[in-house]
Short mmCIF file of C-alpha atoms and ligand atoms in Angstrom, two decimals:
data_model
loop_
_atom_site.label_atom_id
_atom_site.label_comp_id
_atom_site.label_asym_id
_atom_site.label_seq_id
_atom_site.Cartn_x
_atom_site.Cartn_y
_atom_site.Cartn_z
CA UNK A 1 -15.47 -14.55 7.56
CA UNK A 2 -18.70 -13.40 8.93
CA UNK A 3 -19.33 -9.63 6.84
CA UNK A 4 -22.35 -9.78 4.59
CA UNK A 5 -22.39 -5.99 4.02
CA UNK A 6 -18.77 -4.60 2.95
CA UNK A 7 -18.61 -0.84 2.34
CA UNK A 8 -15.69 0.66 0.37
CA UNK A 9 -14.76 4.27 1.00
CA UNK A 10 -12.48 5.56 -2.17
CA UNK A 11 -12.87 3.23 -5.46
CA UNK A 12 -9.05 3.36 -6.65
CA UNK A 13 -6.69 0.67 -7.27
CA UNK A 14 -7.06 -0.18 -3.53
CA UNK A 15 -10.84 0.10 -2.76
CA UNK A 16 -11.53 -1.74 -6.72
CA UNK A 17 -9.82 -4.52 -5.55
CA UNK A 18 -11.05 -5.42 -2.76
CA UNK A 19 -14.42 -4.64 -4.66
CA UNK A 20 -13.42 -6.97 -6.74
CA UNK A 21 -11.84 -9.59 -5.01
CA UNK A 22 -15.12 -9.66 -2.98
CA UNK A 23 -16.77 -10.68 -5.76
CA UNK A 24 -14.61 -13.45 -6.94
CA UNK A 25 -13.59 -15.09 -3.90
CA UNK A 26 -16.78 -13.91 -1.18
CA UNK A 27 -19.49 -14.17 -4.04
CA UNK A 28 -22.08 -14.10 -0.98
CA UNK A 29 -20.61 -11.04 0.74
CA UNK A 30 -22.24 -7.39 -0.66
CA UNK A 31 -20.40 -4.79 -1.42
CA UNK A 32 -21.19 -0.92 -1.64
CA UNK A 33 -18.64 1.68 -2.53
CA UNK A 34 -18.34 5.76 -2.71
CA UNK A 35 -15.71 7.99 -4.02
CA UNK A 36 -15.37 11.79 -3.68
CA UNK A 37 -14.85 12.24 -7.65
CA UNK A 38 -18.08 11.94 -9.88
CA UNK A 39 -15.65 10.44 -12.63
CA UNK A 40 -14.60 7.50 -10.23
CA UNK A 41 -17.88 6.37 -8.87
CA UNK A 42 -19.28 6.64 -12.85
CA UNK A 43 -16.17 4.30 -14.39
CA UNK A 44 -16.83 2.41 -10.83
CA UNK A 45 -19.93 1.11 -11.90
CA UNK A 46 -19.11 1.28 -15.36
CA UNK A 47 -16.40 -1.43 -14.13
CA UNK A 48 -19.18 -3.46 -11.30
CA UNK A 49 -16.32 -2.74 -8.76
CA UNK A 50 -18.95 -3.10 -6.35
CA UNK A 51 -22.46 -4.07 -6.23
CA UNK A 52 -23.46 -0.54 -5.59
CA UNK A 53 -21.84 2.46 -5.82
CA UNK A 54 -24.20 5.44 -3.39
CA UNK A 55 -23.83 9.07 -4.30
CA UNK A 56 -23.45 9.87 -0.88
CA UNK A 57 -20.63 8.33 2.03
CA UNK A 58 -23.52 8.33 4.24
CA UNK A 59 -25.72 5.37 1.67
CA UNK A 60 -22.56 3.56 1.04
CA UNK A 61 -22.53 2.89 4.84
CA UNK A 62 -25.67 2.78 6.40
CA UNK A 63 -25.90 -1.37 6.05
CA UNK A 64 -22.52 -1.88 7.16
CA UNK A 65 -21.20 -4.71 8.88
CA UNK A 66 -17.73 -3.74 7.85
CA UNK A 67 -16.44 -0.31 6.47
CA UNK A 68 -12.84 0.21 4.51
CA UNK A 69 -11.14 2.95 4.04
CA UNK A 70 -9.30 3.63 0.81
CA UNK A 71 -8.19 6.59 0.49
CA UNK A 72 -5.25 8.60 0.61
CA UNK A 73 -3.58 8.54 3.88
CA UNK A 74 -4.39 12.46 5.08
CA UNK A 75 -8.02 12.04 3.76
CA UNK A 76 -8.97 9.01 6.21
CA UNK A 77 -10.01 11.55 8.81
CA UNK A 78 -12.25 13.43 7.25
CA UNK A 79 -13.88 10.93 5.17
CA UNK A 80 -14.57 8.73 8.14
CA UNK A 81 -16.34 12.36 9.62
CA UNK A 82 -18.51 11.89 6.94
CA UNK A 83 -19.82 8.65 7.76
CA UNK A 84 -20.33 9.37 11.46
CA UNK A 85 -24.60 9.60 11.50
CA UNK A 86 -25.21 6.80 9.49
CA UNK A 87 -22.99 4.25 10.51
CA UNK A 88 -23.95 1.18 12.32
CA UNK A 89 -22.89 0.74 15.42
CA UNK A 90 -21.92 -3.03 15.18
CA UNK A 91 -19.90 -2.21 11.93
CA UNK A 92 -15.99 -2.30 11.98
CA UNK A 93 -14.08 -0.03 11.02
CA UNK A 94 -10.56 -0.56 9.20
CA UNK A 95 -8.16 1.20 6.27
CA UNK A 96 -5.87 -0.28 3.62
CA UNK A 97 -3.37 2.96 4.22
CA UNK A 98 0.66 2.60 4.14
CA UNK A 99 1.02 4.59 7.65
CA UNK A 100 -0.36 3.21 10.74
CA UNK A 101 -0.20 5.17 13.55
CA UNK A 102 -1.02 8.52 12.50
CA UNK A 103 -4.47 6.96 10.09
CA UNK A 104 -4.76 4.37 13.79
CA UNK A 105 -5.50 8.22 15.11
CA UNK A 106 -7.13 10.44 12.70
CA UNK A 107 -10.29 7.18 12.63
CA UNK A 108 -10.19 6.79 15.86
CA UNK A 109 -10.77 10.58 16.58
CA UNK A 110 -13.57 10.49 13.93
CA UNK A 111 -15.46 7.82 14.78
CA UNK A 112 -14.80 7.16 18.57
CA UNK A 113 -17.98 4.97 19.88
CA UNK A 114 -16.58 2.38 16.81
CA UNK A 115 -14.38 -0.69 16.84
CA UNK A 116 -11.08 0.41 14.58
CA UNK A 117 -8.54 -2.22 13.43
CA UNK A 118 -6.30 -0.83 10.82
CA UNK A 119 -4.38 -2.94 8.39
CA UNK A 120 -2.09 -3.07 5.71
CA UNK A 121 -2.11 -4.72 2.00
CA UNK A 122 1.48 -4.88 1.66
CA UNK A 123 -0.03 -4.82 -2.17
CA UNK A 124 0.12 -2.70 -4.99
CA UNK A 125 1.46 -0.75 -8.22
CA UNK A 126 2.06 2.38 -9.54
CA UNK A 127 -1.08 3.43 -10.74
CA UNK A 128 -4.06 4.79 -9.73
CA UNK A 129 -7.94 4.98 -9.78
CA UNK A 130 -10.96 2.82 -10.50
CA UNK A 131 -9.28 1.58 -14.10
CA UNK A 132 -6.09 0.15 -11.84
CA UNK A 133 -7.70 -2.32 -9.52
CA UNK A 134 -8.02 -6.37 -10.11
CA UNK A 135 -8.86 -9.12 -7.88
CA UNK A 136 -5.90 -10.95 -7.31
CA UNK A 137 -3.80 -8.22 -6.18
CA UNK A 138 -3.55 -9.54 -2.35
CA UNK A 139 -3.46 -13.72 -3.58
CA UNK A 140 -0.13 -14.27 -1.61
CA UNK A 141 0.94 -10.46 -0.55
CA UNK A 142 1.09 -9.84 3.46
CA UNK A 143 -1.49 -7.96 5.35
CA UNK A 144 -0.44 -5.92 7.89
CA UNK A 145 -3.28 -6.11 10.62
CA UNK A 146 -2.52 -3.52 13.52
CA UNK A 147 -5.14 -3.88 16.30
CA UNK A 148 -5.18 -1.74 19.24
CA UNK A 149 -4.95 -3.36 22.88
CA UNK A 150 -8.36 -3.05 23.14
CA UNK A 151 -9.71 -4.44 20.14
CA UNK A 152 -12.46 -7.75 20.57
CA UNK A 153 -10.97 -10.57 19.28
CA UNK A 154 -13.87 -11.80 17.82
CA UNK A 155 -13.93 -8.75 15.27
CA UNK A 156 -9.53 -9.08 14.66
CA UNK A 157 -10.48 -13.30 13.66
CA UNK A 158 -13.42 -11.69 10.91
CA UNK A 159 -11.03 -9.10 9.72
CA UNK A 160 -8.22 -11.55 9.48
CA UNK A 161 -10.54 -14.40 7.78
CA UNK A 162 -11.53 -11.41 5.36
CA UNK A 163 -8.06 -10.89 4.30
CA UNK A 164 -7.07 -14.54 4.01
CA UNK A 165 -10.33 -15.44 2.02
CA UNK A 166 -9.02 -12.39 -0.24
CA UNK A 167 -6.05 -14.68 -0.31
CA UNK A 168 -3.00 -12.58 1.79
CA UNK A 169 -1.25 -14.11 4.33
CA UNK A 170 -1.91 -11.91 7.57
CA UNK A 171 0.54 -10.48 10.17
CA UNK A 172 -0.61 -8.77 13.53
CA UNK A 173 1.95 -6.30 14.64
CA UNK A 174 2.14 -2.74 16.71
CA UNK A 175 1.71 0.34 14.34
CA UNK A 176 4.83 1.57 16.01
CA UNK A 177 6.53 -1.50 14.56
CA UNK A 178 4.77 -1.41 11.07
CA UNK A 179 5.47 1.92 10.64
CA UNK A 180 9.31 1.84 11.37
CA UNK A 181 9.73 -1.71 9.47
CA UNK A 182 7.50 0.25 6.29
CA UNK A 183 9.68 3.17 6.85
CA UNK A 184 12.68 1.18 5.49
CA UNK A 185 11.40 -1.49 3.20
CA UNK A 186 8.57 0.70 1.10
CA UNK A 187 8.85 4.67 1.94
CA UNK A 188 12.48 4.94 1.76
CA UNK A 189 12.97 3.28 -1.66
CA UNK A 190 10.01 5.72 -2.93
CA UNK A 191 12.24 8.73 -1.36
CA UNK A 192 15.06 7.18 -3.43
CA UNK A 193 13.23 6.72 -6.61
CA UNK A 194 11.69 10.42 -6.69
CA UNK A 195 15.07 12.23 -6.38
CA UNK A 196 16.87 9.79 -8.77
CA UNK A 197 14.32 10.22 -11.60
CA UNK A 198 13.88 13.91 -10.72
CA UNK A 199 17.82 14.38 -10.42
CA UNK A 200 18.37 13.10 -13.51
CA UNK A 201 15.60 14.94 -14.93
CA UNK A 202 17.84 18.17 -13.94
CA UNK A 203 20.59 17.00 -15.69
CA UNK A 204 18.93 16.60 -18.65
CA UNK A 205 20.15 20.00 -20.25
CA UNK A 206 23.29 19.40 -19.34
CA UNK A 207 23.47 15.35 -21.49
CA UNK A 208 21.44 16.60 -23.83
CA UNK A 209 18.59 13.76 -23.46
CA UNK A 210 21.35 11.00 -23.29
CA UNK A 211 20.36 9.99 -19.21
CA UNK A 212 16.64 9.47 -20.53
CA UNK A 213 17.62 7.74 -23.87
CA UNK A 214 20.28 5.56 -22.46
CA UNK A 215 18.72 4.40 -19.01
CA UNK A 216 19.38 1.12 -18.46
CA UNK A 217 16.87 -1.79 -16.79
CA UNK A 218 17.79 0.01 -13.58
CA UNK A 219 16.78 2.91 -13.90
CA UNK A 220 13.40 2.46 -15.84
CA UNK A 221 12.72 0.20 -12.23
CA UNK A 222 13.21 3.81 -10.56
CA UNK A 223 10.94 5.37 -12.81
CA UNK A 224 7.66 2.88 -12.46
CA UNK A 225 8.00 3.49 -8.70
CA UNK A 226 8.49 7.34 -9.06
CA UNK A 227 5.27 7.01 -11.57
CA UNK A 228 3.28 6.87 -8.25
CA UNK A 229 0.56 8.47 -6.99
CA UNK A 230 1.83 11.95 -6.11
CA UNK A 231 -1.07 12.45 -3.41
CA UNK A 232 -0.56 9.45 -2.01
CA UNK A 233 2.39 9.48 -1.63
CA UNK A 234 2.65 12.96 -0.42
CA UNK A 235 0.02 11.63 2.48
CA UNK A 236 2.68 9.05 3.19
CA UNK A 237 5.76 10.75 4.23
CA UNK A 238 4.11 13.57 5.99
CA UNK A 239 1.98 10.29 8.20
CA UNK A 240 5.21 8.77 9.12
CA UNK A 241 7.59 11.56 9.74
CA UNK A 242 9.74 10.10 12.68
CA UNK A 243 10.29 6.91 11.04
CA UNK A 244 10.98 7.99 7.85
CA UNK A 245 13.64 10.67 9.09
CA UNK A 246 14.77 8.22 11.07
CA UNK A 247 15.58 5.73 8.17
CA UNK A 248 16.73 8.49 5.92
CA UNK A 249 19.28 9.30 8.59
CA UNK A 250 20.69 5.87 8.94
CA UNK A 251 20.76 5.64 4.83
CA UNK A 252 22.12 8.81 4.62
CA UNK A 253 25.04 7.29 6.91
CA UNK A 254 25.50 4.56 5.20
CA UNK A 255 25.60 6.34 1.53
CA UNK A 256 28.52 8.50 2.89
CA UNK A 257 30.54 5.62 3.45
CA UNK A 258 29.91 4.46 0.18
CA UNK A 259 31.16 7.79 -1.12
CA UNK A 260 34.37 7.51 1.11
CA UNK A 261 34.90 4.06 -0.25
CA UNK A 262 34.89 5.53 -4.09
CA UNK A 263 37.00 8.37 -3.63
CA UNK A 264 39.68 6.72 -1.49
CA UNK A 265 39.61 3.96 -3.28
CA UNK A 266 38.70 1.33 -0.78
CA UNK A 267 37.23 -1.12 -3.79
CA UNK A 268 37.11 -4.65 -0.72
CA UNK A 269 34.88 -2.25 1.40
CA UNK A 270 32.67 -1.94 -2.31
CA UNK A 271 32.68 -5.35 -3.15
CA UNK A 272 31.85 -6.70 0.59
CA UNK A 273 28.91 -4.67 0.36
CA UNK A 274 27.88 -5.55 -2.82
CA UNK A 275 28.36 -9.50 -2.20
CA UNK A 276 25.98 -8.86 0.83
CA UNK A 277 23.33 -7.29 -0.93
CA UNK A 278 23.38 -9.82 -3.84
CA UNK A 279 23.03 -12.93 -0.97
CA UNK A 280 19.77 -10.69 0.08
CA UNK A 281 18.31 -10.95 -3.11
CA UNK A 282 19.32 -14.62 -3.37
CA UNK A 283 17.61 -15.29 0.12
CA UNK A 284 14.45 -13.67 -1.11
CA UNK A 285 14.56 -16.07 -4.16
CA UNK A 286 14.66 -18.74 -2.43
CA UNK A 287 12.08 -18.01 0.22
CA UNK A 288 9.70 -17.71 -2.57
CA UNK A 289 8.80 -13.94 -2.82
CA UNK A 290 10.40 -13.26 -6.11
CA UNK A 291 7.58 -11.21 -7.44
CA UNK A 292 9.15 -10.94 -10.85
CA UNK A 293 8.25 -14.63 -11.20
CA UNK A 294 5.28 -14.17 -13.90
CA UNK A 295 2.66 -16.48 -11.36
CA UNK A 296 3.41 -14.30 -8.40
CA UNK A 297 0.62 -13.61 -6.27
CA UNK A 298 -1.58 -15.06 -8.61
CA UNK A 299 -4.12 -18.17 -7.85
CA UNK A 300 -3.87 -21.52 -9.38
CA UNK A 301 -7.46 -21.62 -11.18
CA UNK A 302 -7.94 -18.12 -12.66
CA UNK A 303 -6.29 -15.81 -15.21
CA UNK A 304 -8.18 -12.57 -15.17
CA UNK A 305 -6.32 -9.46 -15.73
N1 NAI B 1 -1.04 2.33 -4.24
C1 NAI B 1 -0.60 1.29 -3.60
O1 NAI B 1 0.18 0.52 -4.18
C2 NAI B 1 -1.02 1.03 -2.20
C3 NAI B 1 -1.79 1.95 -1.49
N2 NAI B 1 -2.14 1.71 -0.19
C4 NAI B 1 -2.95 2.70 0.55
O2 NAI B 1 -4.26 2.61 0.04
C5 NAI B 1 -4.91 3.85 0.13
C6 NAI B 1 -5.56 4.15 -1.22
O3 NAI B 1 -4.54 4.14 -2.21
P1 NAI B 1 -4.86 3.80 -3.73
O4 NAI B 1 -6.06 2.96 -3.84
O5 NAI B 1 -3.58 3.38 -4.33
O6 NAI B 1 -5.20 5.27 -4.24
P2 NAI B 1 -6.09 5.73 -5.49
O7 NAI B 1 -5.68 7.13 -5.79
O8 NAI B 1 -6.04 4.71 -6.56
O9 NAI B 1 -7.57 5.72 -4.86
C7 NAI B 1 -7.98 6.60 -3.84
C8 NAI B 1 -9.42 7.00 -4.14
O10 NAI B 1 -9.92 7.71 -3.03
C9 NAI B 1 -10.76 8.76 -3.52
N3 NAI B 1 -10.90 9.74 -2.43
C10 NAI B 1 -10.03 10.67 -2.02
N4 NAI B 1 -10.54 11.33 -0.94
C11 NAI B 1 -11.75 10.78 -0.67
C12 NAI B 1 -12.75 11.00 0.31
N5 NAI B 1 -12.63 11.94 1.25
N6 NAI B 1 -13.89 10.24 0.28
C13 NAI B 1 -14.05 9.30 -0.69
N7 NAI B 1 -13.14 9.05 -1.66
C14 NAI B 1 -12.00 9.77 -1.63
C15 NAI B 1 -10.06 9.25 -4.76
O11 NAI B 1 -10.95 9.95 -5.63
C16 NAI B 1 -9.55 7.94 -5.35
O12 NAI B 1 -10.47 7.38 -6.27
C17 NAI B 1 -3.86 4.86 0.57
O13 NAI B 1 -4.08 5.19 1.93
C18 NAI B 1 -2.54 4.14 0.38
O14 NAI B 1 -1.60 4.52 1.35
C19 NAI B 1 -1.84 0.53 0.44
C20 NAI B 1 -1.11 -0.42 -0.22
C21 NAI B 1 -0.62 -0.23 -1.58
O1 ENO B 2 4.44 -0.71 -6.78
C1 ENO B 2 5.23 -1.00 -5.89
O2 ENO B 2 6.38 -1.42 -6.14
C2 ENO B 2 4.84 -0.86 -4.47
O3 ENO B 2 5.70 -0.79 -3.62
C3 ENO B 2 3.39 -0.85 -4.17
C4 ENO B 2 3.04 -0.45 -2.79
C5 ENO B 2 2.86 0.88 -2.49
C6 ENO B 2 2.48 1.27 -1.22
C7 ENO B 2 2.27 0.33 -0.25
O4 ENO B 2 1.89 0.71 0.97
C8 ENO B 2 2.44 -1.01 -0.52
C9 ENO B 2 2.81 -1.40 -1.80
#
């Protein structure tokens, strides 16, 4: 990993981990950060998310050897505009967002005489801000690296070193394919999770409280994930439009059958579908990405929260 100057655009539960995770595991590597709020960048440093946090985009950059962008998937665009003047023009330029092709677009419209490889931290939670971040949020999460036919391969190994010394395991795919493949496994089960919680937040009036008061382990799952960042999230279904659609249709398929099944009756057609699903789980298990195991994703030799 050759960076020595890392600057961190947006200092939320993305950007303060890297911050972060800089520090612990590239102690040589400085960092600088900037965040549109006033409140962020103050609990930012309150926090030492990064070595420095600038008042302006344009400081945060101007010793860059590698620039991140953390911030909501429609805001990548225009905060890359606004370091433009002052970046370097040997510094890289990459994203954490959950849409590729659209954010692969809006930077490379921005800053167009710059080296862009997006990527991925298949990594997170349901909260927010500069109070959500830690360091070992990426210890043994993928990273989705997306480089464009053009990129150097010199600057993909760096940005790939960066990620593993952060302590993900790295995949290089098309944003075409990252996009469809996140369509399914992360931004569908979001869709899902806002219109249960929300649908039985409707039906409240209607069971008196009960849906709330009686929700099982289930259910409270649903509502972490529809606890998430409603900007972000926003950002993310209007960046991948096709793919999502094009998920939601094929779920939307395969619910209706479902619904046949119950109300004809059709319980094998149920219960094949339900032993299939459980052998999923089981598969994932045993392939070692349980992440409800407590030492997921966490490092042998530290504890910190
Ligand atoms: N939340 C999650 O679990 C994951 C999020 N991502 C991606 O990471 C990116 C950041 O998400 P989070 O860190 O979760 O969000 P966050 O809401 O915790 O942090 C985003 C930060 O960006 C700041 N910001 C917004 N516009 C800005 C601008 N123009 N210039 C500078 N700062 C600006 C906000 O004030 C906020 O502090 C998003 O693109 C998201 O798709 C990727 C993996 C997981
Ligand atoms: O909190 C959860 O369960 C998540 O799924 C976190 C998450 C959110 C967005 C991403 O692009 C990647 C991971």
């Amino acid at each position: 990993m050759s960076f020595s100057t890392i600057a961190i655009i947006g200092l939320g539960l993305q950007g303060g981990s890297i911050g972060l995770a800089v520090k612990a595991y590239l102690p040589r590597a400085r960092t600088t950060g900037y965040d549109v709020s006033p409140a962020h960048r103050a609990r930012a440093a309150e926090r030492g998310l990064v070595d420095e946090v600038c008042e302006t985009p344009a400081d945060a950059v101007r010793n860059a050897d590698l620039v991140i962008f953390c911030v909501p998937p429609g805001a990548m665009g225009m905060a890359a505009e606004q370091v433009r003047e002052a970046l370097p023009a040997h510094c890289l330029v990459s994203d954490v967002g959950s849409s590729k092709q659209a954010i692969a677009r809006d930077l490379g419209a921005a800053l167009p005489d710059h080296m862009v490889i997006p990527a991925h931290p298949v990594a997170g939670t349901e909260n927010s801000g500069p109070d959500a971040g830690f360091a070992h949020l990426f210890r043994n999460r993928w990273c989705i690296v997306t480089p464009p036919a053009t990129t150097d391969m010199l600057k993909l190994s760096d940005l790939v070193g960066f990620w593993e010394a952060l302590g993900a395991n790295v995949e290089i795919m098309t944003p075409e394919h990252h996009d469809l493949v996140l369509a399914v496994t992360s931004h569908l089960p979001h869709l899902i999770a806002y219109t249960i919680v929300g649908t039985a937040s409707d039906l409240e009036d209607v069971t008196q409280s009960e849906v709330i008061k009686y929700s099982a382990g289930g259910f409270r799952d649903f509502t972490r994930i529809a606890a998430s960042d409603p900007t972000m999230w926003r950002d993310v279904f209007l960046s991948n439009k096709d793919a999502v659609l094009t998920m939601l249709q094929r779920f939307t398929e395969d619910l209706t059958a479902l619904q046949r099944a119950i109300r004809v009756g059709d319980g094998d057609m149920l219960f094949d579908q339900f032993k299939r699903t459980r052998a999923i789980r089981r598969s994932i298990i045993e392939e070692g990405q349980d992440d409800s195991r407590p030492d997921f994703g966490r490092n042998d030799h530290e504890n910190e929260k």
